[in-house]
C-alpha cells in the first residue's frame, strides 16, 4: 500500500489515505531545509497551531526530535508527556498517541524530513506500525529524490 499512498505525495488526499491506513486523526509531513523542517502538508492540526509547525528547528518538538536524533520518536500520551519532548502548544492538538519518523535519503546519510501521525487516544504504536511508517518514509524519500 505504500506506493499507493505516496502517489499523490504532499496532497491532502495522500495524507488522508495514510491516516486512514493507520487509524489516526492527525498527520504532518515536513521537508528539511538545512537544520529546519518546513511543512509540506498537515491534517487534523488546529488552525491556531499552524504557524508553530510551519517551520520547526531540528531538535524542537516531536518532529524536530525525530530529525535531530535520526530515530523514531513516540509518545504514548502527548497530553501527559513529562519528558519535555512535547511542547505546550502541541498539547492543543488534543492528540494523545503520536509517532514521528525521519525521512532519510536513499543512502541513509541525510535527513530529508519527517513524517508524523497521531491519535486522539493514548496509544503505543507497535513495532510493526513503526516499521510500516518508516517504509512510507522511504517511499517519500524516493519520490523526493526522483
GROMACS .gro file of N, CA and C in nm:
model
  438
    1UNK      N    1   0.082  -0.120   0.000
    1UNK     CA    2   0.000   0.000   0.000
    1UNK      C    3   0.086   0.127   0.000
    2UNK      N    4   0.214   0.118   0.035
    2UNK     CA    5   0.293   0.240   0.045
    2UNK      C    6   0.306   0.312  -0.088
    3UNK      N    7   0.322   0.241  -0.197
    3UNK     CA    8   0.332   0.309  -0.327
    3UNK      C    9   0.203   0.385  -0.359
    4UNK      N   10   0.090   0.323  -0.326
    4UNK     CA   11  -0.038   0.390  -0.349
    4UNK      C   12  -0.047   0.516  -0.263
    5UNK      N   13   0.001   0.508  -0.140
    5UNK     CA   14  -0.006   0.622  -0.050
    5UNK      C   15   0.079   0.738  -0.098
    6UNK      N   16   0.194   0.708  -0.157
    6UNK     CA   17   0.284   0.817  -0.195
    6UNK      C   18   0.262   0.866  -0.337
    7UNK      N   19   0.165   0.812  -0.408
    7UNK     CA   20   0.146   0.856  -0.546
    7UNK      C   21   0.105   1.003  -0.553
    8UNK      N   22   0.036   1.055  -0.453
    8UNK     CA   23  -0.004   1.196  -0.451
    8UNK      C   24   0.068   1.271  -0.342
    9UNK      N   25   0.193   1.237  -0.321
    9UNK     CA   26   0.272   1.291  -0.211
    9UNK      C   27   0.256   1.442  -0.194
   10UNK      N   28   0.228   1.483  -0.072
   10UNK     CA   29   0.214   1.624  -0.042
   10UNK      C   30   0.071   1.675  -0.051
   11UNK      N   31  -0.019   1.592  -0.102
   11UNK     CA   32  -0.158   1.635  -0.114
   11UNK      C   33  -0.237   1.596   0.010
   12UNK      N   34  -0.348   1.664   0.030
   12UNK     CA   35  -0.436   1.631   0.141
   12UNK      C   36  -0.492   1.489   0.124
   13UNK      N   37  -0.519   1.448  -0.001
   13UNK     CA   38  -0.571   1.313  -0.025
   13UNK      C   39  -0.468   1.208   0.015
   14UNK      N   40  -0.342   1.234  -0.017
   14UNK     CA   41  -0.235   1.141   0.020
   14UNK      C   42  -0.230   1.125   0.172
   15UNK      N   43  -0.232   1.235   0.243
   15UNK     CA   44  -0.223   1.230   0.388
   15UNK      C   45  -0.348   1.166   0.447
   16UNK      N   46  -0.464   1.192   0.392
   16UNK     CA   47  -0.588   1.129   0.439
   16UNK      C   48  -0.580   0.978   0.427
   17UNK      N   49  -0.527   0.930   0.314
   17UNK     CA   50  -0.512   0.785   0.294
   17UNK      C   51  -0.415   0.726   0.396
   18UNK      N   52  -0.307   0.795   0.422
   18UNK     CA   53  -0.209   0.748   0.521
   18UNK      C   54  -0.273   0.740   0.659
   19UNK      N   55  -0.344   0.846   0.698
   19UNK     CA   56  -0.407   0.848   0.830
   19UNK      C   57  -0.513   0.739   0.843
   20UNK      N   58  -0.589   0.716   0.738
   20UNK     CA   59  -0.689   0.609   0.740
   20UNK      C   60  -0.620   0.473   0.756
   21UNK      N   61  -0.508   0.454   0.689
   21UNK     CA   62  -0.434   0.329   0.696
   21UNK      C   63  -0.386   0.300   0.839
   22UNK      N   64  -0.352   0.405   0.913
   22UNK     CA   65  -0.303   0.389   1.050
   22UNK      C   66  -0.411   0.419   1.155
   23UNK      N   67  -0.533   0.446   1.112
   23UNK     CA   68  -0.643   0.483   1.202
   23UNK      C   69  -0.602   0.600   1.292
   24UNK      N   70  -0.545   0.703   1.229
   24UNK     CA   71  -0.501   0.823   1.300
   24UNK      C   72  -0.584   0.943   1.258
   25UNK      N   73  -0.581   1.047   1.342
   25UNK     CA   74  -0.661   1.166   1.314
   25UNK      C   75  -0.577   1.287   1.275
   26UNK      N   76  -0.448   1.285   1.306
   26UNK     CA   77  -0.361   1.396   1.268
   26UNK      C   78  -0.237   1.345   1.199
   27UNK      N   79  -0.183   1.429   1.112
   27UNK     CA   80  -0.060   1.392   1.044
   27UNK      C   81   0.012   1.513   0.988
   28UNK      N   82   0.143   1.501   0.978
   28UNK     CA   83   0.225   1.606   0.918
   28UNK      C   84   0.337   1.544   0.837
   29UNK      N   85   0.375   1.615   0.734
   29UNK     CA   86   0.494   1.581   0.656
   29UNK      C   87   0.575   1.709   0.644
   30UNK      N   88   0.699   1.703   0.691
   30UNK     CA   89   0.791   1.816   0.684
   30UNK      C   90   0.909   1.779   0.596
   31UNK      N   91   0.961   1.878   0.525
   31UNK     CA   92   1.082   1.859   0.444
   31UNK      C   93   1.193   1.944   0.503
   32UNK      N   94   1.312   1.884   0.512
   32UNK     CA   95   1.426   1.953   0.572
   32UNK      C   96   1.483   2.058   0.478
   33UNK      N   97   1.523   2.169   0.540
   33UNK     CA   98   1.594   2.278   0.473
   33UNK      C   99   1.706   2.316   0.569
   34UNK      N  100   1.823   2.256   0.550
   34UNK     CA  101   1.931   2.276   0.645
   34UNK      C  102   1.894   2.211   0.776
   35UNK      N  103   1.895   2.288   0.883
   35UNK     CA  104   1.860   2.237   1.016
   35UNK      C  105   1.717   2.277   1.054
   36UNK      N  106   1.634   2.298   0.954
   36UNK     CA  107   1.493   2.335   0.976
   36UNK      C  108   1.404   2.237   0.902
   37UNK      N  109   1.281   2.223   0.951
   37UNK     CA  110   1.179   2.142   0.886
   37UNK      C  111   1.067   2.234   0.839
   38UNK      N  112   1.036   2.229   0.710
   38UNK     CA  113   0.928   2.309   0.653
   38UNK      C  114   0.808   2.220   0.624
   39UNK      N  115   0.691   2.264   0.666
   39UNK     CA  116   0.569   2.187   0.649
   39UNK      C  117   0.534   2.173   0.501
   40UNK      N  118   0.507   2.048   0.460
   40UNK     CA  119   0.462   2.018   0.325
   40UNK      C  120   0.310   2.003   0.324
   41UNK      N  121   0.259   1.925   0.418
   41UNK     CA  122   0.115   1.903   0.428
   41UNK      C  123   0.082   1.862   0.572
   42UNK      N  124  -0.037   1.900   0.617
   42UNK     CA  125  -0.083   1.864   0.752
   42UNK      C  126  -0.232   1.838   0.747
   43UNK      N  127  -0.277   1.754   0.839
   43UNK     CA  128  -0.420   1.729   0.852
   43UNK      C  129  -0.453   1.710   0.999
   44UNK      N  130  -0.566   1.765   1.042
   44UNK     CA  131  -0.612   1.747   1.178
   44UNK      C  132  -0.544   1.838   1.279
   45UNK      N  133  -0.461   1.930   1.232
   45UNK     CA  134  -0.391   2.023   1.321
   45UNK      C  135  -0.475   2.150   1.332
   46UNK      N  136  -0.507   2.192   1.456
   46UNK     CA  137  -0.587   2.314   1.470
   46UNK      C  138  -0.521   2.435   1.402
   47UNK      N  139  -0.604   2.521   1.345
   47UNK     CA  140  -0.554   2.638   1.272
   47UNK      C  141  -0.458   2.723   1.355
   48UNK      N  142  -0.487   2.738   1.484
   48UNK     CA  143  -0.403   2.825   1.566
   48UNK      C  144  -0.262   2.768   1.585
   49UNK      N  145  -0.244   2.638   1.559
   49UNK     CA  146  -0.111   2.579   1.574
   49UNK      C  147  -0.031   2.580   1.444
   50UNK      N  148  -0.096   2.605   1.333
   50UNK     CA  149  -0.026   2.601   1.204
   50UNK      C  150   0.098   2.691   1.201
   51UNK      N  151   0.093   2.813   1.252
   51UNK     CA  152   0.215   2.895   1.250
   51UNK      C  153   0.332   2.832   1.328
   52UNK      N  154   0.299   2.752   1.430
   52UNK     CA  155   0.404   2.690   1.511
   52UNK      C  156   0.467   2.568   1.445
   53UNK      N  157   0.396   2.507   1.349
   53UNK     CA  158   0.451   2.386   1.287
   53UNK      C  159   0.493   2.409   1.141
   54UNK      N  160   0.477   2.530   1.094
   54UNK     CA  161   0.514   2.560   0.956
   54UNK      C  162   0.665   2.549   0.934
   55UNK      N  163   0.742   2.593   1.032
   55UNK     CA  164   0.889   2.586   1.025
   55UNK      C  165   0.940   2.552   1.164
   56UNK      N  166   1.002   2.435   1.175
   56UNK     CA  167   1.046   2.382   1.305
   56UNK      C  168   1.197   2.356   1.299
   57UNK      N  169   1.272   2.401   1.400
   57UNK     CA  170   1.414   2.367   1.401
   57UNK      C  171   1.436   2.222   1.443
   58UNK      N  172   1.541   2.160   1.390
   58UNK     CA  173   1.579   2.027   1.436
   58UNK      C  174   1.593   2.033   1.587
   59UNK      N  175   1.542   1.933   1.655
   59UNK     CA  176   1.554   1.925   1.800
   59UNK      C  177   1.434   1.978   1.875
   60UNK      N  178   1.344   2.049   1.809
   60UNK     CA  179   1.228   2.107   1.878
   60UNK      C  180   1.103   2.024   1.850
   61UNK      N  181   1.032   1.987   1.955
   61UNK     CA  182   0.909   1.911   1.941
   61UNK      C  183   0.935   1.770   1.891
   62UNK      N  184   0.827   1.701   1.858
   62UNK     CA  185   0.837   1.561   1.820
   62UNK      C  186   0.903   1.545   1.683
   63UNK      N  187   0.859   1.624   1.585
   63UNK     CA  188   0.919   1.616   1.452
   63UNK      C  189   1.066   1.658   1.456
   64UNK      N  190   1.095   1.766   1.524
   64UNK     CA  191   1.233   1.812   1.535
   64UNK      C  192   1.322   1.714   1.606
   65UNK      N  193   1.267   1.646   1.708
   65UNK     CA  194   1.345   1.545   1.780
   65UNK      C  195   1.374   1.425   1.690
   66UNK      N  196   1.277   1.384   1.609
   66UNK     CA  197   1.299   1.273   1.515
   66UNK      C  198   1.408   1.308   1.414
   67UNK      N  199   1.406   1.433   1.367
   67UNK     CA  200   1.508   1.477   1.271
   67UNK      C  201   1.646   1.483   1.337
   68UNK      N  202   1.653   1.537   1.457
   68UNK     CA  203   1.782   1.555   1.525
   68UNK      C  204   1.842   1.423   1.570
   69UNK      N  205   1.759   1.333   1.623
   69UNK     CA  206   1.811   1.206   1.674
   69UNK      C  207   1.823   1.100   1.567
   70UNK      N  208   1.758   1.125   1.451
   70UNK     CA  209   1.760   1.030   1.341
   70UNK      C  210   1.692   0.898   1.380
   71UNK      N  211   1.600   0.908   1.475
   71UNK     CA  212   1.527   0.791   1.527
   71UNK      C  213   1.378   0.824   1.534
   72UNK      N  214   1.293   0.721   1.531
   72UNK     CA  215   1.151   0.746   1.556
   72UNK      C  216   1.131   0.802   1.696
   73UNK      N  217   1.036   0.893   1.709
   73UNK     CA  218   1.001   0.949   1.840
   73UNK      C  219   0.854   0.921   1.861
   74UNK      N  220   0.826   0.853   1.972
   74UNK     CA  221   0.688   0.814   2.004
   74UNK      C  222   0.653   0.863   2.142
   75UNK      N  223   0.531   0.912   2.154
   75UNK     CA  224   0.475   0.947   2.284
   75UNK      C  225   0.341   0.875   2.296
   76UNK      N  226   0.328   0.794   2.398
   76UNK     CA  227   0.202   0.721   2.420
   76UNK      C  228   0.090   0.818   2.452
   77UNK      N  229   0.123   0.923   2.528
   77UNK     CA  230   0.020   1.021   2.564
   77UNK      C  231   0.082   1.159   2.565
   78UNK      N  232   0.070   1.226   2.454
   78UNK     CA  233   0.122   1.361   2.438
   78UNK      C  234   0.066   1.456   2.544
   79UNK      N  235  -0.055   1.430   2.588
   79UNK     CA  236  -0.119   1.517   2.686
   79UNK      C  237  -0.052   1.509   2.823
   80UNK      N  238   0.019   1.399   2.849
   80UNK     CA  239   0.083   1.383   2.979
   80UNK      C  240   0.233   1.369   2.969
   81UNK      N  241   0.294   1.403   2.855
   81UNK     CA  242   0.438   1.389   2.839
   81UNK      C  243   0.511   1.471   2.945
   82UNK      N  244   0.591   1.403   3.024
   82UNK     CA  245   0.669   1.470   3.128
   82UNK      C  246   0.817   1.475   3.092
   83UNK      N  247   0.851   1.418   2.977
   83UNK     CA  248   0.991   1.411   2.937
   83UNK      C  249   1.041   1.535   2.865
   84UNK      N  250   0.953   1.627   2.835
   84UNK     CA  251   0.995   1.751   2.772
   84UNK      C  252   1.002   1.749   2.621
   85UNK      N  253   0.970   1.637   2.557
   85UNK     CA  254   0.973   1.633   2.411
   85UNK      C  255   0.858   1.715   2.354
   86UNK      N  256   0.740   1.693   2.410
   86UNK     CA  257   0.622   1.766   2.363
   86UNK      C  258   0.623   1.907   2.420
   87UNK      N  259   0.601   2.002   2.334
   87UNK     CA  260   0.591   2.142   2.378
   87UNK      C  261   0.447   2.173   2.415
   88UNK      N  262   0.429   2.275   2.497
   88UNK     CA  263   0.295   2.308   2.546
   88UNK      C  264   0.196   2.329   2.432
   89UNK      N  265   0.236   2.395   2.326
   89UNK     CA  266   0.146   2.418   2.214
   89UNK      C  267   0.099   2.289   2.149
   90UNK      N  268   0.185   2.187   2.150
   90UNK     CA  269   0.149   2.060   2.088
   90UNK      C  270   0.030   1.996   2.158
   91UNK      N  271   0.014   2.023   2.285
   91UNK     CA  272  -0.098   1.965   2.360
   91UNK      C  273  -0.232   2.019   2.308
   92UNK      N  274  -0.232   2.135   2.245
   92UNK     CA  275  -0.355   2.193   2.192
   92UNK      C  276  -0.412   2.110   2.077
   93UNK      N  277  -0.333   2.020   2.020
   93UNK     CA  278  -0.383   1.935   1.912
   93UNK      C  279  -0.485   1.836   1.962
   94UNK      N  280  -0.487   1.812   2.095
   94UNK     CA  281  -0.573   1.710   2.157
   94UNK      C  282  -0.529   1.569   2.119
   95UNK      N  283  -0.411   1.556   2.058
   95UNK     CA  284  -0.356   1.425   2.023
   95UNK      C  285  -0.296   1.364   2.148
   96UNK      N  286  -0.312   1.234   2.163
   96UNK     CA  287  -0.251   1.164   2.276
   96UNK      C  288  -0.135   1.077   2.226
   97UNK      N  289  -0.165   0.971   2.151
   97UNK     CA  290  -0.060   0.885   2.097
   97UNK      C  291  -0.004   0.943   1.970
   98UNK      N  292   0.129   0.961   1.964
   98UNK     CA  293   0.189   1.020   1.844
   98UNK      C  294   0.320   0.950   1.810
   99UNK      N  295   0.352   0.953   1.680
   99UNK     CA  296   0.473   0.891   1.629
   99UNK      C  297   0.526   0.975   1.514
  100UNK      N  298   0.655   1.008   1.519
  100UNK     CA  299   0.722   1.078   1.409
  100UNK      C  300   0.846   0.998   1.371
  101UNK      N  301   0.867   0.983   1.240
  101UNK     CA  302   0.985   0.913   1.191
  101UNK      C  303   1.062   1.005   1.096
  102UNK      N  304   1.194   0.990   1.095
  102UNK     CA  305   1.271   1.068   0.998
  102UNK      C  306   1.254   1.011   0.857
  103UNK      N  307   1.265   1.098   0.759
  103UNK     CA  308   1.268   1.059   0.619
  103UNK      C  309   1.414   1.073   0.577
  104UNK      N  310   1.477   0.959   0.542
  104UNK     CA  311   1.619   0.958   0.507
  104UNK      C  312   1.641   0.956   0.356
  105UNK      N  313   1.752   1.012   0.313
  105UNK     CA  314   1.794   0.999   0.174
  105UNK      C  315   1.816   0.851   0.144
  106UNK      N  316   1.821   0.816   0.016
  106UNK     CA  317   1.834   0.676  -0.023
  106UNK      C  318   1.962   0.613   0.032
  107UNK      N  319   2.066   0.692   0.054
  107UNK     CA  320   2.189   0.636   0.111
  107UNK      C  321   2.186   0.635   0.264
  108UNK      N  322   2.079   0.687   0.324
  108UNK     CA  323   2.063   0.685   0.468
  108UNK      C  324   2.146   0.786   0.543
  109UNK      N  325   2.214   0.874   0.473
  109UNK     CA  326   2.305   0.967   0.539
  109UNK      C  327   2.242   1.102   0.573
  110UNK      N  328   2.141   1.142   0.498
  110UNK     CA  329   2.084   1.276   0.515
  110UNK      C  330   1.938   1.266   0.557
  111UNK      N  331   1.899   1.345   0.656
  111UNK     CA  332   1.758   1.354   0.694
  111UNK      C  333   1.692   1.453   0.598
  112UNK      N  334   1.598   1.401   0.520
  112UNK     CA  335   1.527   1.484   0.422
  112UNK      C  336   1.402   1.548   0.480
  113UNK      N  337   1.355   1.493   0.593
  113UNK     CA  338   1.234   1.546   0.654
  113UNK      C  339   1.183   1.453   0.762
  114UNK      N  340   1.057   1.473   0.798
  114UNK     CA  341   0.992   1.387   0.897
  114UNK      C  342   0.848   1.362   0.857
  115UNK      N  343   0.797   1.250   0.903
  115UNK     CA  344   0.658   1.211   0.881
  115UNK      C  345   0.600   1.177   1.017
  116UNK      N  346   0.488   1.242   1.052
  116UNK     CA  347   0.428   1.219   1.183
  116UNK      C  348   0.281   1.189   1.175
  117UNK      N  349   0.235   1.103   1.266
  117UNK     CA  350   0.094   1.068   1.276
  117UNK      C  351   0.053   1.071   1.422
  118UNK      N  352  -0.078   1.087   1.446
  118UNK     CA  353  -0.124   1.091   1.584
  118UNK      C  354  -0.268   1.047   1.599
  119UNK      N  355  -0.296   0.995   1.718
  119UNK     CA  356  -0.431   0.952   1.755
  119UNK      C  357  -0.480   1.038   1.870
  120UNK      N  358  -0.611   1.051   1.882
  120UNK     CA  359  -0.669   1.133   1.989
  120UNK      C  360  -0.682   1.056   2.120
  121UNK      N  361  -0.638   0.932   2.121
  121UNK     CA  362  -0.639   0.850   2.242
  121UNK      C  363  -0.496   0.808   2.275
  122UNK      N  364  -0.466   0.784   2.402
  122UNK     CA  365  -0.333   0.731   2.435
  122UNK      C  366  -0.310   0.600   2.359
  123UNK      N  367  -0.190   0.583   2.305
  123UNK     CA  368  -0.166   0.468   2.219
  123UNK      C  369  -0.018   0.439   2.210
  124UNK      N  370   0.016   0.312   2.221
  124UNK     CA  371   0.153   0.266   2.198
  124UNK      C  372   0.157   0.204   2.059
  125UNK      N  373   0.232   0.264   1.968
  125UNK     CA  374   0.246   0.208   1.834
  125UNK      C  375   0.329   0.080   1.842
  126UNK      N  376   0.286  -0.022   1.770
  126UNK     CA  377   0.358  -0.149   1.769
  126UNK      C  378   0.484  -0.135   1.684
  127UNK      N  379   0.575  -0.230   1.700
  127UNK     CA  380   0.695  -0.231   1.617
  127UNK      C  381   0.658  -0.243   1.470
  128UNK      N  382   0.556  -0.322   1.440
  128UNK     CA  383   0.511  -0.337   1.301
  128UNK      C  384   0.460  -0.205   1.246
  129UNK      N  385   0.386  -0.129   1.326
  129UNK     CA  386   0.336   0.002   1.281
  129UNK      C  387   0.452   0.100   1.259
  130UNK      N  388   0.550   0.097   1.349
  130UNK     CA  389   0.667   0.184   1.332
  130UNK      C  390   0.741   0.149   1.204
  131UNK      N  391   0.755   0.019   1.177
  131UNK     CA  392   0.822  -0.025   1.054
  131UNK      C  393   0.742   0.018   0.931
  132UNK      N  394   0.609   0.006   0.937
  132UNK     CA  395   0.525   0.047   0.824
  132UNK      C  396   0.538   0.196   0.796
  133UNK      N  397   0.539   0.278   0.903
  133UNK     CA  398   0.554   0.422   0.882
  133UNK      C  399   0.692   0.454   0.827
  134UNK      N  400   0.794   0.383   0.874
  134UNK     CA  401   0.929   0.402   0.820
  134UNK      C  402   0.934   0.363   0.673
  135UNK      N  403   0.859   0.259   0.633
  135UNK     CA  404   0.853   0.221   0.491
  135UNK      C  405   0.789   0.332   0.408
  136UNK      N  406   0.684   0.392   0.461
  136UNK     CA  407   0.621   0.504   0.391
  136UNK      C  408   0.721   0.618   0.379
  137UNK      N  409   0.798   0.644   0.485
  137UNK     CA  410   0.901   0.749   0.481
  137UNK      C  411   1.004   0.720   0.373
  138UNK      N  412   1.038   0.593   0.353
  138UNK     CA  413   1.131   0.556   0.245
  138UNK      C  414   1.072   0.588   0.108
  139UNK      N  415   0.941   0.562   0.094
  139UNK     CA  416   0.874   0.595  -0.032
  139UNK      C  417   0.871   0.747  -0.054
  140UNK      N  418   0.852   0.822   0.053
  140UNK     CA  419   0.856   0.968   0.045
  140UNK      C  420   0.993   1.011  -0.006
  141UNK      N  421   1.098   0.954   0.051
  141UNK     CA  422   1.235   0.990   0.010
  141UNK      C  423   1.256   0.958  -0.137
  142UNK      N  424   1.210   0.842  -0.181
  142UNK     CA  425   1.227   0.806  -0.323
  142UNK      C  426   1.155   0.906  -0.414
  143UNK      N  427   1.034   0.947  -0.372
  143UNK     CA  428   0.959   1.045  -0.451
  143UNK      C  429   1.030   1.179  -0.454
  144UNK      N  430   1.084   1.222  -0.340
  144UNK     CA  431   1.156   1.350  -0.335
  144UNK      C  432   1.285   1.347  -0.414
  145UNK      N  433   1.350   1.231  -0.418
  145UNK     CA  434   1.478   1.222  -0.487
  145UNK      C  435   1.464   1.196  -0.637
  146UNK      N  436   1.342   1.161  -0.681
  146UNK     CA  437   1.320   1.128  -0.823
  146UNK      C  438   1.336   1.251  -0.911
   0.00000   0.00000   0.00000
